[in-house]
Amino acid sequence: MSSRVDPPKHHEPDRRPPAGRLDKAFPVFLEGERGVAAGIGRNISDSGMFVETREPFPLGSRVRVTFTSPSGGAEMVLEGEVRYQCFINFTRADAVRAGMRGIGLRFVIPKGAQGLSRGTIH
């Protein structure tokens, strides 16, 4: 009979994004009633995404989000509705105060496209 005792297992917290979410940072361009802005897209899912941007768009407004490939090739455009705004102030590791602004978008069917049939993209 063995008297060996296994040490307690240390469980690392699960740092994976929830199923169906892509937790990567990528550049996007935003276009709305107030103009055009650049942003960093994060935490994208099939229903929406978060975008860091210097100029948050108004709550409830429609925003066109343009995704570009790093090589400058293909583009994809989706439309979203601003569901929330985020203003975060924090202190960095070097004790410098910093801040971040962003918006939460829920993807919507573009106005005028309701009658179009939805199909599979090949």
XYZ file of C-alpha atoms in Angstrom:
122
model
C 0.000 0.000 0.000
C 1.397 3.378 -1.014
C 1.628 6.220 1.443
C 2.250 8.820 -1.243
C 0.047 11.892 -0.998
C -0.452 14.071 -4.022
C -0.087 17.800 -3.398
C -3.308 19.770 -3.694
C -3.992 20.849 -7.237
C -3.848 24.565 -7.844
C -6.541 25.594 -10.301
C -5.773 28.547 -12.498
C -8.756 30.762 -13.214
C -10.282 30.129 -16.614
C -9.125 33.086 -18.722
C -10.814 31.951 -21.904
C -13.582 34.160 -23.273
C -17.126 32.798 -22.969
C -18.072 30.361 -25.718
C -18.804 32.141 -28.975
C -16.670 35.210 -28.165
C -13.395 36.187 -29.811
C -11.207 38.043 -27.329
C -8.687 39.652 -29.690
C -7.869 43.297 -30.361
C -8.124 44.539 -33.942
C -8.465 47.935 -35.660
C -11.897 49.053 -36.863
C -13.364 52.211 -38.359
C -16.673 53.590 -37.096
C -19.083 55.757 -39.068
C -22.190 57.360 -37.593
C -24.289 60.530 -37.580
C -21.480 62.455 -35.893
C -18.775 61.433 -38.343
C -15.995 58.879 -38.567
C -13.678 57.550 -35.854
C -11.013 54.889 -35.483
C -11.222 52.290 -32.762
C -9.963 49.010 -31.376
C -12.495 46.191 -31.548
C -12.539 43.672 -28.700
C -14.627 40.821 -27.349
C -16.624 40.203 -30.517
C -19.490 37.709 -30.705
C -22.239 37.000 -33.210
C -24.491 39.498 -31.409
C -22.139 42.428 -30.764
C -18.769 43.755 -29.668
C -16.917 46.332 -27.573
C -14.971 49.116 -29.306
C -12.398 51.350 -27.629
C -12.671 54.788 -29.195
C -11.753 58.351 -28.239
C -15.135 59.698 -29.300
C -18.034 57.556 -28.066
C -21.162 57.697 -30.190
C -24.525 58.572 -28.571
C -26.588 55.853 -26.898
C -29.102 54.311 -29.295
C -27.356 55.620 -32.408
C -26.503 53.402 -35.384
C -22.843 52.897 -36.248
C -21.286 51.201 -39.282
C -18.234 49.162 -38.263
C -15.624 48.458 -40.938
C -13.188 45.613 -40.313
C -10.062 45.562 -42.474
C -7.428 42.893 -42.945
C -3.874 43.679 -41.818
C -2.663 43.330 -45.406
C -5.163 45.943 -46.577
C -7.172 43.464 -48.646
C -10.700 42.402 -47.769
C -13.102 44.553 -45.778
C -16.271 43.637 -43.935
C -18.913 46.115 -42.783
C -21.502 45.477 -40.074
C -24.013 47.812 -38.486
C -24.497 48.104 -34.754
C -26.575 50.026 -32.239
C -24.781 51.700 -29.324
C -26.087 49.932 -26.200
C -23.697 51.414 -23.617
C -20.788 53.795 -23.169
C -17.767 53.135 -20.989
C -15.389 55.650 -19.376
C -12.639 54.055 -17.270
C -9.940 55.950 -15.380
C -6.971 53.974 -14.055
C -3.363 54.252 -12.938
C -0.767 52.400 -14.969
C 2.091 50.383 -13.452
C 4.384 53.427 -13.852
C 1.928 55.479 -11.709
C 0.764 57.568 -14.656
C -2.971 58.175 -14.719
C -4.699 57.057 -17.883
C -8.167 56.467 -19.220
C -10.126 54.503 -21.756
C -13.396 55.197 -23.513
C -15.487 52.801 -25.481
C -18.902 51.668 -26.624
C -20.792 48.413 -26.560
C -22.483 47.599 -29.857
C -25.305 45.176 -30.602
C -25.263 44.104 -34.249
C -28.443 44.938 -36.171
C -29.814 44.453 -39.667
C -28.962 47.596 -41.667
C -31.905 49.885 -42.423
C -33.293 49.100 -45.865
C -31.965 45.521 -45.791
C -34.916 43.910 -43.951
C -36.360 42.544 -47.192
C -33.137 40.858 -48.306
C -32.970 37.103 -47.944
C -30.324 35.681 -45.662
C -28.230 32.878 -47.019
C -24.985 31.077 -46.525
C -21.775 32.793 -47.544
C -19.461 30.530 -49.536
